[in-house]
Coordinates of C-alpha atoms in Angstrom, one line a residue:
M1471 CA 0.0 0.0 0.0
T1472 CA 2.6 2.5 -1.1
D1473 CA 2.2 5.2 -3.6
S1474 CA 3.2 8.7 -4.5
P1475 CA 3.1 11.7 -2.1
T1476 CA -0.2 13.3 -1.2
P1477 CA -1.6 14.7 -4.5
T1478 CA -3.6 17.9 -5.0
S1479 CA -6.0 16.2 -7.3
F1480 CA -7.1 12.8 -8.6
P1481 CA -7.1 12.7 -12.4
T1482 CA -8.9 10.0 -14.4
T1483 CA -8.1 8.4 -17.7
D1484 CA -10.5 6.8 -20.2
P1485 CA -9.2 3.3 -20.6
A1486 CA -10.8 3.0 -24.1
S1487 CA -8.8 5.9 -25.6
A1488 CA -6.1 6.6 -23.0
Q1489 CA -7.3 10.2 -23.1
P1490 CA -7.4 12.3 -19.9
G1491 CA -10.8 12.6 -18.2
K1492 CA -12.1 14.6 -15.3
S1493 CA -9.9 15.5 -12.3
Y1494 CA -11.1 15.7 -8.7
P1495 CA -9.6 17.8 -5.9
A1496 CA -7.9 15.7 -3.2
H1497 CA -8.7 15.7 0.4
T1498 CA -5.9 16.5 2.9
A1499 CA -5.1 14.3 5.8
Q1500 CA -6.8 16.8 8.0
D1501 CA -9.9 16.7 5.8
A1502 CA -10.0 12.9 6.1
A1503 CA -9.6 13.0 9.9
A1504 CA -12.4 15.6 10.1
K1505 CA -14.7 13.4 8.0
A1506 CA -14.0 10.4 10.2
A1507 CA -14.8 12.5 13.3
R1508 CA -18.1 13.6 11.8
A1509 CA -19.0 10.1 10.8
A1510 CA -18.3 9.0 14.4
E1511 CA -20.5 11.7 15.7
A1512 CA -23.4 10.8 13.3
Q1513 CA -23.0 7.1 14.2
R1514 CA -23.6 7.7 17.9
A1515 CA -27.1 8.9 17.0
W1516 CA -27.6 6.4 14.1
R1517 CA -27.0 3.4 16.3
R1518 CA -30.2 4.2 18.3
T1519 CA -32.2 4.6 15.1
P1520 CA -34.9 1.9 14.9
F1521 CA -34.5 -0.8 12.2
D1522 CA -37.6 0.3 10.4
E1523 CA -36.2 3.8 9.9
R1524 CA -32.8 2.4 8.8
A1525 CA -34.7 0.2 6.3
R1526 CA -36.7 3.1 5.0
L1527 CA -33.5 5.0 4.2
M1528 CA -31.8 1.9 2.7
R1529 CA -34.7 1.3 0.4
A1530 CA -34.5 5.0 -0.6
A1531 CA -30.9 4.4 -1.5
A1532 CA -32.0 1.5 -3.8
T1533 CA -34.5 3.8 -5.4
V1534 CA -31.8 6.5 -6.0
L1535 CA -29.4 3.9 -7.5
R1536 CA -32.1 2.7 -9.9
A1537 CA -33.0 6.2 -10.9
R1538 CA -29.3 7.1 -11.6
R1539 CA -28.4 3.7 -13.2
D1540 CA -27.4 5.0 -16.6
E1541 CA -25.4 7.9 -15.2
L1542 CA -23.5 5.7 -12.8
A1543 CA -22.8 3.0 -15.3
A1544 CA -21.4 5.6 -17.7
L1545 CA -19.2 6.9 -14.9
M1546 CA -17.7 3.4 -14.4
T1547 CA -17.1 3.1 -18.2
S1548 CA -15.3 6.4 -18.3
E1549 CA -13.1 5.7 -15.3
M1550 CA -12.2 2.0 -15.4
G1551 CA -13.6 0.8 -18.7
K1552 CA -16.5 -1.4 -17.6
T1553 CA -18.9 -2.1 -20.4
V1554 CA -22.1 -0.2 -20.1
A1555 CA -24.2 -3.4 -19.9
D1556 CA -22.1 -4.7 -17.0
G1557 CA -22.3 -1.3 -15.3
R1558 CA -26.0 -1.2 -15.4
A1559 CA -26.2 -4.7 -14.0
E1560 CA -23.8 -3.7 -11.2
I1561 CA -26.0 -0.8 -10.2
E1562 CA -29.0 -3.1 -10.1
K1563 CA -27.1 -5.6 -8.0
C1564 CA -26.2 -2.8 -5.5
A1565 CA -29.9 -1.8 -5.3
S1566 CA -30.9 -5.4 -4.7
A1567 CA -28.4 -5.6 -1.8
C1568 CA -29.9 -2.5 -0.3
D1569 CA -33.3 -4.0 -0.5
H1570 CA -32.1 -7.3 0.9
F1571 CA -30.5 -5.9 4.0
A1572 CA -33.4 -3.5 4.5
S1573 CA -35.7 -6.5 4.7
H1574 CA -33.5 -8.9 6.6
A1575 CA -31.1 -7.0 8.9
A1576 CA -33.5 -6.9 11.8
G1577 CA -33.8 -10.7 11.6
Y1578 CA -30.1 -11.3 11.1
L1579 CA -29.4 -9.2 14.2
A1580 CA -32.4 -10.3 16.4
R1581 CA -31.6 -11.3 20.0
Q1582 CA -31.0 -15.0 20.5
T1583 CA -32.3 -16.6 23.6
V1584 CA -30.1 -19.0 25.6
E1585 CA -31.7 -21.4 28.1
I1586 CA -29.8 -21.0 31.4
P1587 CA -31.7 -22.0 34.6
G1588 CA -32.2 -19.0 36.9
Y1589 CA -31.4 -16.4 34.3
K1590 CA -32.9 -14.5 31.4
A1591 CA -30.0 -15.0 29.0
F1592 CA -29.6 -13.8 25.5
V1593 CA -27.1 -12.8 22.8
T1594 CA -27.5 -9.3 21.3
Y1595 CA -25.7 -7.5 18.5
N1596 CA -24.5 -3.9 18.9
P1597 CA -22.7 -1.9 16.2
L1598 CA -19.0 -1.3 16.6
G1599 CA -18.9 2.3 15.3
V1600 CA -17.4 3.6 12.0
V1601 CA -16.0 1.1 9.6
L1602 CA -13.2 2.2 7.2
A1603 CA -13.6 0.6 3.8
V1604 CA -10.5 0.4 1.5
M1605 CA -12.0 -0.6 -1.9
P1606 CA -10.7 -1.5 -5.4
W1607 CA -11.6 -0.2 -8.8
N1608 CA -12.9 -3.4 -10.6
F1609 CA -16.5 -3.2 -9.2
P1610 CA -16.4 0.4 -8.0
F1611 CA -20.0 0.4 -6.8
W1612 CA -20.7 -3.3 -5.9
Q1613 CA -17.6 -3.7 -3.7
V1614 CA -18.7 -0.7 -1.6
F1615 CA -22.4 -1.5 -1.3
R1616 CA -21.6 -5.1 -0.4
F1617 CA -20.0 -3.7 2.7
A1618 CA -22.1 -0.5 3.2
A1619 CA -25.6 -1.9 3.1
P1620 CA -25.1 -4.4 5.9
A1621 CA -22.8 -2.2 7.9
L1622 CA -25.2 0.8 7.9
M1623 CA -28.2 -1.4 8.6
A1624 CA -26.3 -2.8 11.6
G1625 CA -26.0 0.7 13.0
N1626 CA -22.4 1.5 11.9
G1627 CA -21.1 4.5 10.0
G1628 CA -18.7 4.3 7.1
V1629 CA -15.7 6.1 5.6
L1630 CA -14.7 5.1 2.1
K1631 CA -11.1 5.3 0.8
H1632 CA -11.6 4.1 -2.8
A1633 CA -9.1 3.3 -5.5
S1634 CA -7.3 6.3 -6.9
N1635 CA -8.5 5.8 -10.5
V1636 CA -12.3 5.9 -9.7
P1637 CA -12.7 9.1 -7.7
G1638 CA -15.9 10.1 -9.5
C1639 CA -17.5 6.8 -8.5
A1640 CA -16.3 7.2 -4.9
L1641 CA -18.0 10.6 -4.6
A1642 CA -21.1 9.4 -6.4
I1643 CA -21.5 6.7 -3.8
E1644 CA -21.5 9.3 -1.0
S1645 CA -24.0 11.3 -2.9
V1646 CA -26.4 8.3 -3.2
F1647 CA -26.6 8.0 0.6
K1648 CA -27.0 11.7 1.0
E1649 CA -29.7 11.9 -1.6
A1650 CA -31.5 9.0 0.1
G1651 CA -31.7 11.0 3.3
F1652 CA -29.1 9.3 5.5
P1653 CA -27.8 11.5 8.4
E1654 CA -25.2 14.0 7.2
G1655 CA -21.7 12.7 7.4
L1656 CA -22.7 9.1 8.4
F1657 CA -21.1 7.8 5.2
A1658 CA -18.2 9.8 3.8
T1659 CA -15.8 9.4 0.9
V1660 CA -12.2 10.6 1.4
L1661 CA -10.0 11.2 -1.7
V1662 CA -6.6 10.4 -0.3
K1663 CA -3.7 8.2 -1.3
S1664 CA -3.0 4.8 0.3
A1665 CA -0.3 6.4 2.4
E1666 CA -3.0 8.0 4.5
V1667 CA -4.8 4.7 5.3
K1668 CA -2.6 3.9 8.2
A1669 CA -3.5 7.1 10.1
L1670 CA -7.2 6.5 9.4
I1671 CA -7.0 3.0 10.8
E1672 CA -5.2 4.3 13.9
S1673 CA -7.8 7.1 14.4
A1674 CA -9.9 6.9 17.5
H1675 CA -12.9 7.6 15.3
I1676 CA -12.5 4.4 13.3
A1677 CA -13.6 1.2 15.0
A1678 CA -12.8 -1.4 12.3
V1679 CA -11.7 -1.8 8.7
T1680 CA -12.6 -3.8 5.6
L1681 CA -10.4 -4.2 2.6
T1682 CA -10.9 -5.7 -0.9
G1683 CA -7.7 -5.7 -2.8
S1684 CA -4.3 -7.3 -3.3
V1685 CA -2.4 -9.6 -0.9
P1686 CA 0.3 -6.9 -0.1
A1687 CA -2.5 -4.4 0.6
G1688 CA -4.2 -6.9 2.9
R1689 CA -1.0 -7.6 4.8
S1690 CA -0.5 -3.8 5.3
V1691 CA -4.0 -3.2 6.5
A1692 CA -4.0 -6.3 8.8
T1693 CA -0.7 -5.3 10.3
T1694 CA -1.9 -1.8 11.1
A1695 CA -5.3 -2.9 12.4
G1696 CA -3.6 -5.6 14.5
S1697 CA -1.2 -3.0 16.0
V1698 CA -4.2 -1.1 17.4
L1699 CA -6.4 -4.2 18.0
K1700 CA -9.1 -3.3 15.5
K1701 CA -11.3 -5.9 13.7
C1702 CA -10.6 -6.2 10.0
V1703 CA -12.2 -8.2 7.1
L1704 CA -10.0 -9.0 4.1
E1705 CA -11.2 -10.1 0.7
L1706 CA -8.0 -10.5 -1.4
G1707 CA -6.9 -12.2 -4.6
G1708 CA -8.0 -15.4 -6.2
A1709 CA -6.8 -18.0 -8.7
D1710 CA -10.1 -19.8 -8.9
A1711 CA -9.9 -23.3 -10.2
Y1712 CA -12.6 -25.1 -12.2
L1713 CA -12.4 -28.9 -12.4
V1714 CA -13.6 -30.4 -15.7
L1715 CA -14.2 -34.1 -15.0
E1716 CA -14.3 -36.9 -17.6
D1717 CA -18.1 -37.1 -17.5
A1718 CA -18.7 -33.4 -18.2
D1719 CA -20.6 -32.1 -21.2
V1720 CA -17.6 -30.5 -22.9
A1721 CA -19.5 -27.8 -24.8
A1722 CA -21.6 -26.8 -21.8
A1723 CA -18.5 -26.9 -19.5
A1724 CA -16.6 -24.6 -21.9
K1725 CA -19.4 -22.0 -22.0
V1726 CA -19.5 -22.0 -18.2
C1727 CA -15.7 -21.7 -17.9
A1728 CA -15.6 -18.9 -20.5
A1729 CA -18.2 -17.0 -18.7
A1730 CA -16.3 -17.5 -15.5
R1731 CA -13.1 -16.3 -17.0
M1732 CA -14.6 -13.2 -18.6
V1733 CA -16.4 -11.8 -15.6
N1734 CA -15.7 -8.0 -15.8
G1735 CA -13.2 -8.6 -18.7
G1736 CA -11.4 -11.1 -16.5
Q1737 CA -10.7 -8.4 -13.9
S1738 CA -12.4 -10.1 -10.9
C1739 CA -11.0 -11.9 -7.9
I1740 CA -13.7 -14.5 -8.4
A1741 CA -13.2 -14.9 -12.1
G1742 CA -12.3 -18.5 -13.1
K1743 CA -8.6 -18.5 -13.9
R1744 CA -7.3 -22.1 -13.9
F1745 CA -9.3 -24.7 -15.8
I1746 CA -8.1 -28.1 -14.7
V1747 CA -9.2 -30.8 -17.1
V1748 CA -8.8 -34.6 -16.8
R1749 CA -6.6 -36.0 -19.5
P1750 CA -9.2 -37.8 -21.7
L1751 CA -11.1 -34.5 -22.2
R1752 CA -8.2 -32.0 -22.5
A1753 CA -8.0 -31.8 -26.3
A1754 CA -11.8 -31.6 -26.8
F1755 CA -12.1 -29.0 -24.0
E1756 CA -9.4 -26.8 -25.4
A1757 CA -11.1 -26.7 -28.7
A1758 CA -14.5 -25.9 -27.1
M1759 CA -12.9 -23.3 -24.8
V1760 CA -11.3 -21.5 -27.8
E1761 CA -14.7 -21.4 -29.5
A1762 CA -16.5 -20.2 -26.4
M1763 CA -13.8 -17.4 -25.8
R1764 CA -14.0 -16.3 -29.4
H1765 CA -17.4 -14.9 -28.7
Y1766 CA -15.9 -12.3 -26.4
E1767 CA -14.9 -9.8 -29.0
M1768 CA -13.4 -6.4 -28.1
G1769 CA -15.7 -3.5 -28.7
D1770 CA -16.8 0.0 -27.7
P1771 CA -17.6 -0.3 -23.9
R1772 CA -20.4 2.3 -24.4
D1773 CA -22.2 -0.1 -26.8
P1774 CA -24.7 -2.3 -24.9
A1775 CA -23.9 -5.2 -27.2
T1776 CA -20.1 -5.2 -26.3
K1777 CA -18.9 -8.2 -24.3
L1778 CA -15.3 -7.2 -23.8
G1779 CA -14.2 -3.6 -23.3
P1780 CA -10.7 -2.3 -22.4
L1781 CA -8.9 -3.2 -19.2
Q1782 CA -8.6 -0.6 -16.5
S1783 CA -5.3 0.8 -17.6
V1784 CA -2.5 0.4 -20.2
E1785 CA -0.1 -0.4 -17.4
A1786 CA -2.3 -3.3 -16.2
R1787 CA -2.7 -4.5 -19.8
D1788 CA 1.0 -4.6 -20.3
Q1789 CA 1.5 -6.5 -17.1
I1790 CA -1.0 -9.2 -18.2
H1791 CA 0.7 -9.4 -21.6
A1792 CA 4.1 -9.9 -19.9
Q1793 CA 2.6 -12.8 -17.9
V1794 CA 1.3 -14.4 -21.1
Q1795 CA 4.6 -14.0 -22.9
E1796 CA 6.6 -15.4 -19.9
S1797 CA 4.2 -18.4 -19.7
I1798 CA 4.7 -19.1 -23.4
A1799 CA 8.4 -18.8 -23.1
K1800 CA 8.3 -21.4 -20.3
G1801 CA 6.3 -23.9 -22.4
A1802 CA 2.6 -22.8 -22.5
T1803 CA 0.9 -23.0 -25.9
L1804 CA -1.0 -20.0 -27.2
L1805 CA -4.4 -21.3 -28.5
L1806 CA -6.2 -17.9 -28.9
G1807 CA -5.4 -14.2 -28.6
G1808 CA -2.3 -13.1 -26.8
V1809 CA -1.4 -10.3 -29.3
L1810 CA -1.4 -6.6 -28.4
P1811 CA -4.0 -4.7 -30.6
D1812 CA -2.6 -1.8 -32.6
R1813 CA -4.8 0.8 -31.1
P1814 CA -4.7 3.4 -28.3
G1815 CA -6.1 2.4 -24.9
A1816 CA -5.9 -0.6 -22.6
W1817 CA -7.1 -3.3 -25.0
Y1818 CA -6.3 -7.0 -24.7
P1819 CA -8.1 -9.9 -26.5
A1820 CA -9.7 -13.0 -25.1
T1821 CA -6.8 -15.4 -24.7
V1822 CA -6.5 -19.1 -24.1
L1823 CA -3.3 -20.9 -23.0
G1824 CA -2.8 -24.6 -23.1
N1825 CA 0.0 -26.8 -21.6
V1826 CA 0.0 -24.6 -18.5
K1827 CA 2.3 -26.0 -15.8
P1828 CA 4.0 -25.0 -12.6
G1829 CA 6.6 -22.3 -12.9
Q1830 CA 4.5 -20.4 -15.5
P1831 CA 2.8 -17.1 -14.3
A1832 CA -0.5 -18.5 -15.8
H1833 CA -0.3 -21.4 -13.4
D1834 CA 1.2 -19.8 -10.3
D1835 CA 0.0 -16.2 -10.2
E1836 CA -3.2 -14.3 -10.4
V1837 CA -3.6 -13.1 -14.0
F1838 CA -6.1 -10.2 -13.7
G1839 CA -7.4 -10.1 -17.3
P1840 CA -9.1 -12.2 -20.0
V1841 CA -6.6 -15.1 -20.0
A1842 CA -7.8 -18.6 -19.5
A1843 CA -5.2 -21.2 -18.4
V1844 CA -5.9 -24.9 -19.3
I1845 CA -4.1 -27.4 -17.0
E1846 CA -4.2 -31.1 -17.6
A1847 CA -4.8 -33.5 -14.7
A1848 CA -4.4 -37.3 -14.6
S1849 CA -7.5 -38.0 -12.6
E1850 CA -10.2 -36.5 -10.3
Q1851 CA -7.8 -36.7 -7.3
D1852 CA -5.0 -35.1 -9.3
A1853 CA -7.3 -32.3 -10.3
I1854 CA -8.3 -31.6 -6.7
A1855 CA -4.6 -31.6 -5.7
I1856 CA -3.7 -29.2 -8.4
A1857 CA -6.7 -26.9 -7.5
N1858 CA -5.7 -26.9 -3.8
A1859 CA -1.9 -26.3 -4.5
S1860 CA -2.4 -22.6 -4.6
E1861 CA -1.8 -19.8 -2.2
F1862 CA -5.4 -18.6 -2.9
G1863 CA -8.7 -20.0 -1.9
L1864 CA -11.6 -17.7 -2.9
G1865 CA -13.9 -19.4 -5.4
S1866 CA -13.9 -22.8 -7.2
G1867 CA -16.0 -24.8 -9.6
V1868 CA -16.8 -28.4 -10.7
L1869 CA -18.1 -29.4 -14.1
T1870 CA -19.7 -32.9 -14.2
R1871 CA -22.9 -34.7 -15.2
D1872 CA -22.9 -36.5 -11.8
M1873 CA -24.6 -34.0 -9.4
A1874 CA -23.8 -36.0 -6.3
R1875 CA -20.1 -36.2 -7.3
G1876 CA -20.0 -32.5 -8.0
E1877 CA -21.6 -31.7 -4.7
R1878 CA -19.2 -33.9 -2.8
I1879 CA -16.1 -32.4 -4.3
A1880 CA -17.5 -28.8 -4.0
A1881 CA -18.5 -29.3 -0.4
E1882 CA -15.7 -31.4 1.0
E1883 CA -12.6 -31.3 -1.2
L1884 CA -11.8 -27.9 -2.5
D1885 CA -10.0 -25.4 -0.3
A1886 CA -12.1 -22.3 -1.1
G1887 CA -14.6 -20.1 0.5
M1888 CA -17.1 -20.7 -2.3
S1889 CA -17.7 -23.6 -4.7
F1890 CA -20.2 -23.9 -7.5
V1891 CA -21.2 -27.0 -9.5
N1892 CA -21.9 -26.5 -13.2
D1893 CA -22.1 -22.7 -12.9
N1894 CA -19.7 -19.9 -12.5
V1895 CA -18.9 -18.3 -9.1
R1896 CA -20.7 -15.1 -8.2
S1897 CA -21.5 -13.1 -5.1
D1898 CA -25.1 -12.9 -3.7
P1899 CA -26.4 -10.9 -0.8
R1900 CA -28.1 -14.0 0.5
M1901 CA -24.9 -16.1 0.7
P1902 CA -21.7 -15.5 2.6
F1903 CA -18.8 -14.3 0.5
G1904 CA -15.1 -14.7 1.2
G1905 CA -12.1 -16.9 1.1
V1906 CA -9.3 -18.8 2.9
K1907 CA -5.5 -18.8 2.7
H1908 CA -4.2 -15.8 1.0
S1909 CA -7.6 -14.9 -0.3
G1910 CA -8.3 -13.3 3.1
Y1911 CA -10.6 -13.9 6.1
G1912 CA -13.9 -12.8 7.3
R1913 CA -17.2 -12.9 5.3
E1914 CA -19.4 -10.4 3.6
C1915 CA -23.1 -10.7 2.7
A1916 CA -25.9 -12.7 4.4
D1917 CA -26.1 -13.1 8.2
F1918 CA -22.4 -13.9 8.5
G1919 CA -21.4 -10.6 6.8
I1920 CA -23.6 -8.3 8.8
R1921 CA -22.3 -9.8 12.0
E1922 CA -18.6 -9.1 11.2
F1923 CA -18.9 -5.5 12.4
V1924 CA -21.0 -5.9 15.5
N1925 CA -20.3 -6.6 19.2
V1926 CA -21.7 -10.1 19.8
K1927 CA -22.7 -9.4 23.4
S1928 CA -23.8 -12.0 26.0
V1929 CA -26.4 -10.7 28.5
Q1930 CA -27.6 -12.5 31.6
V1931 CA -30.2 -11.2 34.0
K1932 CA -30.5 -13.1 37.3
A1933 CA -34.1 -14.1 37.9

């Protein structure tokens, strides 16, 4: 979490053209500290606000999101290159999360009675205070609302330190809560560099921190939070493995795997990245995967029909191309794509690599772009071993015609926080979201997520 000295502004760049976009004034460290203090003050009153009122305002936020859907989707396109179709779907998902937690927060946080003779005993859930959210650029609205909807419904406040390349999105999120009628200052955006995060975590006005980002960023946040004994939740990288077993429908499996790989142009922690295929199906699967990936053609991200827009930056694109080139130099076979387009902007084609083995970046590292790595396995057990031989453990998948077999492997064998059978991994407000190993710890969404930032308090009253 190191970057340049405190800037005076946050400029944006259109990834499709590499042309400069709008620039936003930066906040000073003093500004950020003042916003955290105001959030803490607002939270002290908010925590006593009844659930019904919190829910009314959260539903109002959902209404604002839907009313501003096209505007907010266009903002994502201009700042980080998301296709307008994906942007509109992301805003709808945020609104759905607001509705879900408005409806279910009171139940998730209801007192739980415990039978202890001679006592009235129960467990109750109290908010912690203000939660600092350090968020990434790839889902600039969803990542934030995934935290904010449950945290605010639990009675907490929020301070958002967003990625530096999406300042307009960051400020727009604050404006959504303001327009919905939430208390002034309860949710605040601070436009500061990562160097300022340490001071915010250490601030007396911040009670806890949540981060979605890289492993190094997670280590940095966890170290600082641990030094001041504050709760943190980390959702970090992923190298999601999909097992294609010998009884799979090859064409159907390839479509699922291509969809998994191409989530957000491949720029997703839960995008499928390693496709582990048992030996008898490898050749047929590679051919089917190439055909499935061909359908993701590069195009204008502002065209609703486009399936693959630019990546978030030219620098990120070049890093992905370097990983592809190194993998090929170390023995991988280029089956599709892998060539830099001769055009301005952060463009990279849908790419498929075969013969991917240990020692290649496509096998060992997280490739954060539209690059599918096909890995051969000798058997089901070998495929499971390859899948689990990773520092990451976020999502995973199993492709098979045998539902009982797929369920067993998904539930019992794969070292991941989430596992899907015959479908691609996705987040859902109704299901816990998170990982193990270097993919982080803690959970978001559902009852598990809303209880991350509360004091689980035991109360006993002697009869």
